[in-house]
Amino acid sequence: MRMKTLLWAALSFVAVAAFAYQDPLPVKQAVEDYLRIQTRGMSGKTSYSVGSIDPTNQLPPCAAFQVRQENGARLWGRTTVTVQCQAGANWSLFVPVQIKVQGHYLVARKNLGSGQTLAEGDVDVRQGDLTEFPANLLEAPEQTYGKTLGVSLAAGQPIRSDALRLPLVIQQGQRVAVVGKGSGFEVSSEGQALNAATEGQVVRVRLANGQIINGLAKPGGFVEISY
């Protein structure tokens, strides 16, 4: 009887060993190590968490792991990383993770209309989890001063960089001074701007003789051309 008991115990041990599953703990530790390295250079106060891994995952045990992101993925907010076994088995596992980044961002202090030029008093600075908002949030009020809104914003709405436009330095129909520069010489003329432009943008100008030229818009009603 004792022999049968020992034999049954031995067979049970072999069966368990043959069907052992991957322990979730080393997988989680590998993901945490990856996140710690990848978030080290992020601005703001960064924290991360790793989602649960099924302890009955039925994956063969693995001795080494590679953690990576899929092409085009970003470690931002709620996302997933891929864990691939590198030794002892051949499997891949998607693991949910969450990254939080505490930082400053700008919001409209009041309702702001499209086309409005922003000045001191139009924006407020707030702090929160940046991953909960769209990308390209502005952080400092000075980034908005003198810029023109391309969209309307409600009070409290976050301000993104792509919502701003540089102020126009040339208006359509404006009389402008055309300055031409070359090697060792400079000429000037006057004309009428055929389009509005921000600083550095191309503006078309009709000269007094009817000729139309292209130049770069400059502050103060100047258009610069090069020879």
PDB file of C-alpha atoms in Angstrom:
ATOM      1  CA  MET A   1       0.000   0.000   0.000  1.00  0.00           C
ATOM      2  CA  ARG A   2       2.828   2.341   0.932  1.00  0.00           C
ATOM      3  CA  MET A   3       4.506   1.595  -2.402  1.00  0.00           C
ATOM      4  CA  LYS A   4       1.308   2.520  -4.272  1.00  0.00           C
ATOM      5  CA  THR A   5       1.065   5.790  -2.352  1.00  0.00           C
ATOM      6  CA  LEU A   6       4.658   6.723  -3.184  1.00  0.00           C
ATOM      7  CA  LEU A   7       4.136   5.799  -6.825  1.00  0.00           C
ATOM      8  CA  TRP A   8       0.972   7.920  -7.019  1.00  0.00           C
ATOM      9  CA  ALA A   9       2.759  10.887  -5.421  1.00  0.00           C
ATOM     10  CA  ALA A  10       5.629  10.576  -7.878  1.00  0.00           C
ATOM     11  CA  LEU A  11       3.288  10.424 -10.845  1.00  0.00           C
ATOM     12  CA  SER A  12       1.366  13.428  -9.541  1.00  0.00           C
ATOM     13  CA  PHE A  13       4.594  15.412  -9.229  1.00  0.00           C
ATOM     14  CA  VAL A  14       5.594  14.543 -12.795  1.00  0.00           C
ATOM     15  CA  ALA A  15       2.157  15.549 -14.060  1.00  0.00           C
ATOM     16  CA  VAL A  16       2.291  18.894 -12.259  1.00  0.00           C
ATOM     17  CA  ALA A  17       5.801  19.551 -13.567  1.00  0.00           C
ATOM     18  CA  ALA A  18       4.773  18.656 -17.074  1.00  0.00           C
ATOM     19  CA  PHE A  19       1.859  21.086 -16.972  1.00  0.00           C
ATOM     20  CA  ALA A  20       3.465  23.893 -14.929  1.00  0.00           C
ATOM     21  CA  TYR A  21       2.299  27.380 -15.858  1.00  0.00           C
ATOM     22  CA  GLN A  22       4.194  30.645 -16.050  1.00  0.00           C
ATOM     23  CA  ASP A  23       4.415  32.456 -12.724  1.00  0.00           C
ATOM     24  CA  PRO A  24       2.976  35.990 -13.256  1.00  0.00           C
ATOM     25  CA  LEU A  25       5.408  37.639 -10.800  1.00  0.00           C
ATOM     26  CA  PRO A  26       8.599  37.553 -12.934  1.00  0.00           C
ATOM     27  CA  VAL A  27       6.575  38.711 -15.947  1.00  0.00           C
ATOM     28  CA  LYS A  28       5.273  41.680 -13.968  1.00  0.00           C
ATOM     29  CA  GLN A  29       8.767  42.469 -12.699  1.00  0.00           C
ATOM     30  CA  ALA A  30      10.132  42.460 -16.257  1.00  0.00           C
ATOM     31  CA  VAL A  31       7.406  44.875 -17.357  1.00  0.00           C
ATOM     32  CA  GLU A  32       8.053  47.155 -14.368  1.00  0.00           C
ATOM     33  CA  ASP A  33      11.775  47.235 -15.170  1.00  0.00           C
ATOM     34  CA  TYR A  34      10.951  48.176 -18.761  1.00  0.00           C
ATOM     35  CA  LEU A  35       8.567  50.948 -17.720  1.00  0.00           C
ATOM     36  CA  ARG A  36      11.031  52.358 -15.204  1.00  0.00           C
ATOM     37  CA  ILE A  37      13.676  52.734 -17.909  1.00  0.00           C
ATOM     38  CA  GLN A  38      11.347  54.019 -20.620  1.00  0.00           C
ATOM     39  CA  THR A  39       9.696  56.690 -18.448  1.00  0.00           C
ATOM     40  CA  ARG A  40      12.920  57.942 -16.899  1.00  0.00           C
ATOM     41  CA  GLY A  41      13.330  60.822 -19.372  1.00  0.00           C
ATOM     42  CA  MET A  42       9.740  62.038 -19.347  1.00  0.00           C
ATOM     43  CA  SER A  43       9.043  65.531 -18.072  1.00  0.00           C
ATOM     44  CA  GLY A  44       6.801  65.865 -15.040  1.00  0.00           C
ATOM     45  CA  LYS A  45       6.224  63.434 -12.192  1.00  0.00           C
ATOM     46  CA  THR A  46       5.772  59.999 -13.731  1.00  0.00           C
ATOM     47  CA  SER A  47       4.135  56.915 -12.247  1.00  0.00           C
ATOM     48  CA  TYR A  48       3.116  53.597 -13.762  1.00  0.00           C
ATOM     49  CA  SER A  49       1.196  50.438 -12.936  1.00  0.00           C
ATOM     50  CA  VAL A  50       1.010  46.970 -14.474  1.00  0.00           C
ATOM     51  CA  GLY A  51      -2.300  45.224 -15.005  1.00  0.00           C
ATOM     52  CA  SER A  52      -3.082  41.760 -13.691  1.00  0.00           C
ATOM     53  CA  ILE A  53      -1.681  38.671 -15.369  1.00  0.00           C
ATOM     54  CA  ASP A  54      -3.819  35.531 -15.205  1.00  0.00           C
ATOM     55  CA  PRO A  55      -2.140  33.042 -12.821  1.00  0.00           C
ATOM     56  CA  THR A  56      -3.817  30.223 -14.787  1.00  0.00           C
ATOM     57  CA  ASN A  57      -2.399  31.509 -18.051  1.00  0.00           C
ATOM     58  CA  GLN A  58      -1.410  28.001 -19.260  1.00  0.00           C
ATOM     59  CA  LEU A  59       1.833  29.401 -20.705  1.00  0.00           C
ATOM     60  CA  PRO A  60       4.933  27.187 -20.383  1.00  0.00           C
ATOM     61  CA  PRO A  61       7.484  28.514 -17.875  1.00  0.00           C
ATOM     62  CA  CYS A  62      10.032  30.965 -19.279  1.00  0.00           C
ATOM     63  CA  ALA A  63      13.497  31.883 -17.990  1.00  0.00           C
ATOM     64  CA  ALA A  64      14.028  35.220 -19.799  1.00  0.00           C
ATOM     65  CA  PHE A  65      11.721  37.880 -21.193  1.00  0.00           C
ATOM     66  CA  GLN A  66      11.831  40.664 -23.749  1.00  0.00           C
ATOM     67  CA  VAL A  67       9.403  43.556 -23.245  1.00  0.00           C
ATOM     68  CA  ARG A  68       8.608  45.889 -26.122  1.00  0.00           C
ATOM     69  CA  GLN A  69       6.014  48.190 -27.610  1.00  0.00           C
ATOM     70  CA  GLU A  70       4.314  47.546 -30.896  1.00  0.00           C
ATOM     71  CA  ASN A  71       5.327  49.814 -33.774  1.00  0.00           C
ATOM     72  CA  GLY A  72       3.714  53.218 -33.446  1.00  0.00           C
ATOM     73  CA  ALA A  73       2.566  52.641 -29.870  1.00  0.00           C
ATOM     74  CA  ARG A  74       3.257  55.243 -27.195  1.00  0.00           C
ATOM     75  CA  LEU A  75       3.809  54.763 -23.490  1.00  0.00           C
ATOM     76  CA  TRP A  76       1.096  57.206 -22.519  1.00  0.00           C
ATOM     77  CA  GLY A  77      -2.056  56.671 -20.496  1.00  0.00           C
ATOM     78  CA  ARG A  78      -3.662  53.238 -20.770  1.00  0.00           C
ATOM     79  CA  THR A  79      -1.878  51.021 -23.270  1.00  0.00           C
ATOM     80  CA  THR A  80      -0.291  47.581 -23.599  1.00  0.00           C
ATOM     81  CA  VAL A  81       3.200  46.170 -23.931  1.00  0.00           C
ATOM     82  CA  THR A  82       4.238  42.849 -25.417  1.00  0.00           C
ATOM     83  CA  VAL A  83       6.180  40.322 -23.353  1.00  0.00           C
ATOM     84  CA  GLN A  84       7.962  37.658 -25.388  1.00  0.00           C
ATOM     85  CA  CYS A  85       9.623  34.587 -23.943  1.00  0.00           C
ATOM     86  CA  GLN A  86      13.307  34.412 -24.892  1.00  0.00           C
ATOM     87  CA  ALA A  87      14.347  31.202 -23.138  1.00  0.00           C
ATOM     88  CA  GLY A  88      12.521  27.977 -22.351  1.00  0.00           C
ATOM     89  CA  ALA A  89       9.366  28.463 -24.412  1.00  0.00           C
ATOM     90  CA  ASN A  90       7.922  30.249 -27.405  1.00  0.00           C
ATOM     91  CA  TRP A  91       5.057  32.602 -26.534  1.00  0.00           C
ATOM     92  CA  SER A  92       4.053  36.255 -26.470  1.00  0.00           C
ATOM     93  CA  LEU A  93       1.713  37.982 -24.049  1.00  0.00           C
ATOM     94  CA  PHE A  94      -0.006  41.379 -24.128  1.00  0.00           C
ATOM     95  CA  VAL A  95       0.126  43.059 -20.728  1.00  0.00           C
ATOM     96  CA  PRO A  96      -1.999  46.132 -19.898  1.00  0.00           C
ATOM     97  CA  VAL A  97      -0.155  49.056 -18.326  1.00  0.00           C
ATOM     98  CA  GLN A  98      -1.000  52.599 -17.305  1.00  0.00           C
ATOM     99  CA  ILE A  99       1.371  55.563 -17.298  1.00  0.00           C
ATOM    100  CA  LYS A 100       0.520  58.813 -15.525  1.00  0.00           C
ATOM    101  CA  VAL A 101       2.444  62.069 -15.928  1.00  0.00           C
ATOM    102  CA  GLN A 102       1.687  64.882 -13.495  1.00  0.00           C
ATOM    103  CA  GLY A 103       2.521  68.298 -14.946  1.00  0.00           C
ATOM    104  CA  HIS A 104       1.351  71.824 -15.717  1.00  0.00           C
ATOM    105  CA  TYR A 105      -0.912  72.779 -18.604  1.00  0.00           C
ATOM    106  CA  LEU A 106      -2.756  75.879 -19.794  1.00  0.00           C
ATOM    107  CA  VAL A 107      -6.504  76.438 -19.961  1.00  0.00           C
ATOM    108  CA  ALA A 108      -8.612  79.328 -21.163  1.00  0.00           C
ATOM    109  CA  ARG A 109      -9.468  81.597 -18.225  1.00  0.00           C
ATOM    110  CA  LYS A 110     -12.658  82.695 -19.981  1.00  0.00           C
ATOM    111  CA  ASN A 111     -14.474  82.042 -23.235  1.00  0.00           C
ATOM    112  CA  LEU A 112     -12.096  82.914 -26.076  1.00  0.00           C
ATOM    113  CA  GLY A 113     -13.116  83.394 -29.689  1.00  0.00           C
ATOM    114  CA  SER A 114     -11.457  82.249 -32.883  1.00  0.00           C
ATOM    115  CA  GLY A 115      -9.221  84.998 -34.247  1.00  0.00           C
ATOM    116  CA  GLN A 116      -8.624  86.507 -30.815  1.00  0.00           C
ATOM    117  CA  THR A 117      -5.059  87.537 -29.995  1.00  0.00           C
ATOM    118  CA  LEU A 118      -4.087  86.212 -26.583  1.00  0.00           C
ATOM    119  CA  ALA A 119      -2.626  88.376 -23.854  1.00  0.00           C
ATOM    120  CA  GLU A 120      -1.886  88.186 -20.141  1.00  0.00           C
ATOM    121  CA  GLY A 121      -5.087  87.397 -18.287  1.00  0.00           C
ATOM    122  CA  ASP A 122      -6.533  85.133 -20.973  1.00  0.00           C
ATOM    123  CA  VAL A 123      -5.045  81.868 -19.675  1.00  0.00           C
ATOM    124  CA  ASP A 124      -4.589  79.987 -16.398  1.00  0.00           C
ATOM    125  CA  VAL A 125      -2.060  77.352 -15.336  1.00  0.00           C
ATOM    126  CA  ARG A 126      -3.379  74.093 -13.911  1.00  0.00           C
ATOM    127  CA  GLN A 127      -1.815  70.841 -12.771  1.00  0.00           C
ATOM    128  CA  GLY A 128      -3.001  67.332 -13.484  1.00  0.00           C
ATOM    129  CA  ASP A 129      -2.404  64.048 -15.273  1.00  0.00           C
ATOM    130  CA  LEU A 130      -1.284  65.083 -18.756  1.00  0.00           C
ATOM    131  CA  THR A 131      -2.124  61.658 -20.190  1.00  0.00           C
ATOM    132  CA  GLU A 132      -5.834  62.412 -19.757  1.00  0.00           C
ATOM    133  CA  PHE A 133      -5.655  65.222 -22.316  1.00  0.00           C
ATOM    134  CA  PRO A 134      -4.821  65.497 -26.029  1.00  0.00           C
ATOM    135  CA  ALA A 135      -1.187  65.817 -27.037  1.00  0.00           C
ATOM    136  CA  ASN A 136       0.634  69.138 -27.575  1.00  0.00           C
ATOM    137  CA  LEU A 137      -0.661  70.863 -24.459  1.00  0.00           C
ATOM    138  CA  LEU A 138       0.993  74.193 -23.713  1.00  0.00           C
ATOM    139  CA  GLU A 139       2.638  74.620 -20.311  1.00  0.00           C
ATOM    140  CA  ALA A 140       3.681  78.281 -19.942  1.00  0.00           C
ATOM    141  CA  PRO A 141       1.511  81.400 -20.432  1.00  0.00           C
ATOM    142  CA  GLU A 142       4.326  83.075 -22.372  1.00  0.00           C
ATOM    143  CA  GLN A 143       3.809  80.512 -25.124  1.00  0.00           C
ATOM    144  CA  THR A 144       0.443  82.107 -25.934  1.00  0.00           C
ATOM    145  CA  TYR A 145       1.083  85.847 -25.711  1.00  0.00           C
ATOM    146  CA  GLY A 146       0.681  87.592 -29.045  1.00  0.00           C
ATOM    147  CA  LYS A 147      -0.583  84.419 -30.729  1.00  0.00           C
ATOM    148  CA  THR A 148      -3.972  84.241 -32.451  1.00  0.00           C
ATOM    149  CA  LEU A 149      -6.516  81.519 -31.755  1.00  0.00           C
ATOM    150  CA  GLY A 150      -7.498  79.411 -34.726  1.00  0.00           C
ATOM    151  CA  VAL A 151     -10.462  77.929 -32.835  1.00  0.00           C
ATOM    152  CA  SER A 152     -12.877  79.041 -30.123  1.00  0.00           C
ATOM    153  CA  LEU A 153     -12.191  77.856 -26.567  1.00  0.00           C
ATOM    154  CA  ALA A 154     -14.586  77.596 -23.643  1.00  0.00           C
ATOM    155  CA  ALA A 155     -13.495  78.676 -20.181  1.00  0.00           C
ATOM    156  CA  GLY A 156     -11.413  75.902 -18.596  1.00  0.00           C
ATOM    157  CA  GLN A 157     -10.655  74.180 -21.901  1.00  0.00           C
ATOM    158  CA  PRO A 158      -7.009  73.052 -22.316  1.00  0.00           C
ATOM    159  CA  ILE A 159      -4.964  74.954 -24.898  1.00  0.00           C
ATOM    160  CA  ARG A 160      -3.015  72.966 -27.488  1.00  0.00           C
ATOM    161  CA  SER A 161      -0.187  74.339 -29.588  1.00  0.00           C
ATOM    162  CA  ASP A 162      -2.057  73.583 -32.817  1.00  0.00           C
ATOM    163  CA  ALA A 163      -4.899  75.863 -31.671  1.00  0.00           C
ATOM    164  CA  LEU A 164      -2.643  78.914 -32.016  1.00  0.00           C
ATOM    165  CA  ARG A 165      -1.589  80.916 -35.029  1.00  0.00           C
ATOM    166  CA  LEU A 166       1.219  83.428 -35.307  1.00  0.00           C
ATOM    167  CA  PRO A 167      -0.054  87.014 -35.563  1.00  0.00           C
ATOM    168  CA  LEU A 168      -0.367  88.476 -39.042  1.00  0.00           C
ATOM    169  CA  VAL A 169       2.328  91.044 -39.811  1.00  0.00           C
ATOM    170  CA  ILE A 170       0.946  91.735 -43.303  1.00  0.00           C
ATOM    171  CA  GLN A 171      -2.745  92.216 -44.113  1.00  0.00           C
ATOM    172  CA  GLN A 172      -4.268  91.592 -47.530  1.00  0.00           C
ATOM    173  CA  GLY A 173      -4.462  94.881 -49.428  1.00  0.00           C
ATOM    174  CA  GLN A 174      -1.938  96.592 -47.146  1.00  0.00           C
ATOM    175  CA  ARG A 175       0.629  99.014 -48.588  1.00  0.00           C
ATOM    176  CA  VAL A 176       4.033  97.488 -47.938  1.00  0.00           C
ATOM    177  CA  ALA A 177       7.663  98.461 -48.336  1.00  0.00           C
ATOM    178  CA  VAL A 178       9.580  95.996 -50.493  1.00  0.00           C
ATOM    179  CA  VAL A 179      13.256  95.672 -49.627  1.00  0.00           C
ATOM    180  CA  GLY A 180      15.571  93.787 -51.963  1.00  0.00           C
ATOM    181  CA  LYS A 181      18.970  92.623 -50.784  1.00  0.00           C
ATOM    182  CA  GLY A 182      21.843  91.292 -52.807  1.00  0.00           C
ATOM    183  CA  SER A 183      25.605  91.000 -52.616  1.00  0.00           C
ATOM    184  CA  GLY A 184      26.717  94.456 -51.561  1.00  0.00           C
ATOM    185  CA  PHE A 185      23.545  96.349 -52.505  1.00  0.00           C
ATOM    186  CA  GLU A 186      20.002  97.055 -51.347  1.00  0.00           C
ATOM    187  CA  VAL A 187      16.985  98.425 -53.196  1.00  0.00           C
ATOM    188  CA  SER A 188      13.543  99.397 -52.004  1.00  0.00           C
ATOM    189  CA  SER A 189      10.132  99.932 -53.519  1.00  0.00           C
ATOM    190  CA  GLU A 190       6.468 100.005 -52.549  1.00  0.00           C
ATOM    191  CA  GLY A 191       3.539  97.818 -53.452  1.00  0.00           C
ATOM    192  CA  GLN A 192       0.293  96.267 -52.323  1.00  0.00           C
ATOM    193  CA  ALA A 193       0.099  92.924 -50.517  1.00  0.00           C
ATOM    194  CA  LEU A 194      -2.137  90.426 -52.300  1.00  0.00           C
ATOM    195  CA  ASN A 195      -2.437  88.084 -49.298  1.00  0.00           C
ATOM    196  CA  ALA A 196      -2.117  88.163 -45.542  1.00  0.00           C
ATOM    197  CA  ALA A 197       0.955  86.548 -43.970  1.00  0.00           C
ATOM    198  CA  THR A 198       2.612  85.865 -40.645  1.00  0.00           C
ATOM    199  CA  GLU A 199       6.280  86.645 -40.113  1.00  0.00           C
ATOM    200  CA  GLY A 200       8.428  84.573 -42.470  1.00  0.00           C
ATOM    201  CA  GLN A 201       5.562  83.472 -44.705  1.00  0.00           C
ATOM    202  CA  VAL A 202       5.555  84.173 -48.434  1.00  0.00           C
ATOM    203  CA  VAL A 203       3.522  87.205 -49.480  1.00  0.00           C
ATOM    204  CA  ARG A 204       2.691  88.247 -53.042  1.00  0.00           C
ATOM    205  CA  VAL A 205       3.089  91.944 -53.789  1.00  0.00           C
ATOM    206  CA  ARG A 206       1.915  93.983 -56.774  1.00  0.00           C
ATOM    207  CA  LEU A 207       4.395  96.769 -57.509  1.00  0.00           C
ATOM    208  CA  ALA A 208       3.475 100.177 -58.920  1.00  0.00           C
ATOM    209  CA  ASN A 209       4.382  99.028 -62.455  1.00  0.00           C
ATOM    210  CA  GLY A 210       1.964  96.067 -62.178  1.00  0.00           C
ATOM    211  CA  GLN A 211       4.672  93.445 -61.686  1.00  0.00           C
ATOM    212  CA  ILE A 212       3.878  90.773 -59.075  1.00  0.00           C
ATOM    213  CA  ILE A 213       6.714  89.478 -56.913  1.00  0.00           C
ATOM    214  CA  ASN A 214       7.059  87.091 -53.973  1.00  0.00           C
ATOM    215  CA  GLY A 215       8.830  87.966 -50.748  1.00  0.00           C
ATOM    216  CA  LEU A 216       8.993  87.113 -47.060  1.00  0.00           C
ATOM    217  CA  ALA A 217       6.729  88.993 -44.667  1.00  0.00           C
ATOM    218  CA  LYS A 218       8.476  91.008 -41.960  1.00  0.00           C
ATOM    219  CA  PRO A 219       7.105  93.036 -39.038  1.00  0.00           C
ATOM    220  CA  GLY A 220       6.326  96.685 -39.643  1.00  0.00           C
ATOM    221  CA  GLY A 221       4.874  96.249 -43.123  1.00  0.00           C
ATOM    222  CA  PHE A 222       8.120  95.163 -44.806  1.00  0.00           C
ATOM    223  CA  VAL A 223       8.517  92.474 -47.452  1.00  0.00           C
ATOM    224  CA  GLU A 224      12.005  91.132 -48.055  1.00  0.00           C
ATOM    225  CA  ILE A 225      13.182  89.711 -51.370  1.00  0.00           C
ATOM    226  CA  SER A 226      16.591  88.334 -52.240  1.00  0.00           C
ATOM    227  CA  TYR A 227      18.514  88.620 -55.480  1.00  0.00           C
TER     228      TYR A 227
END
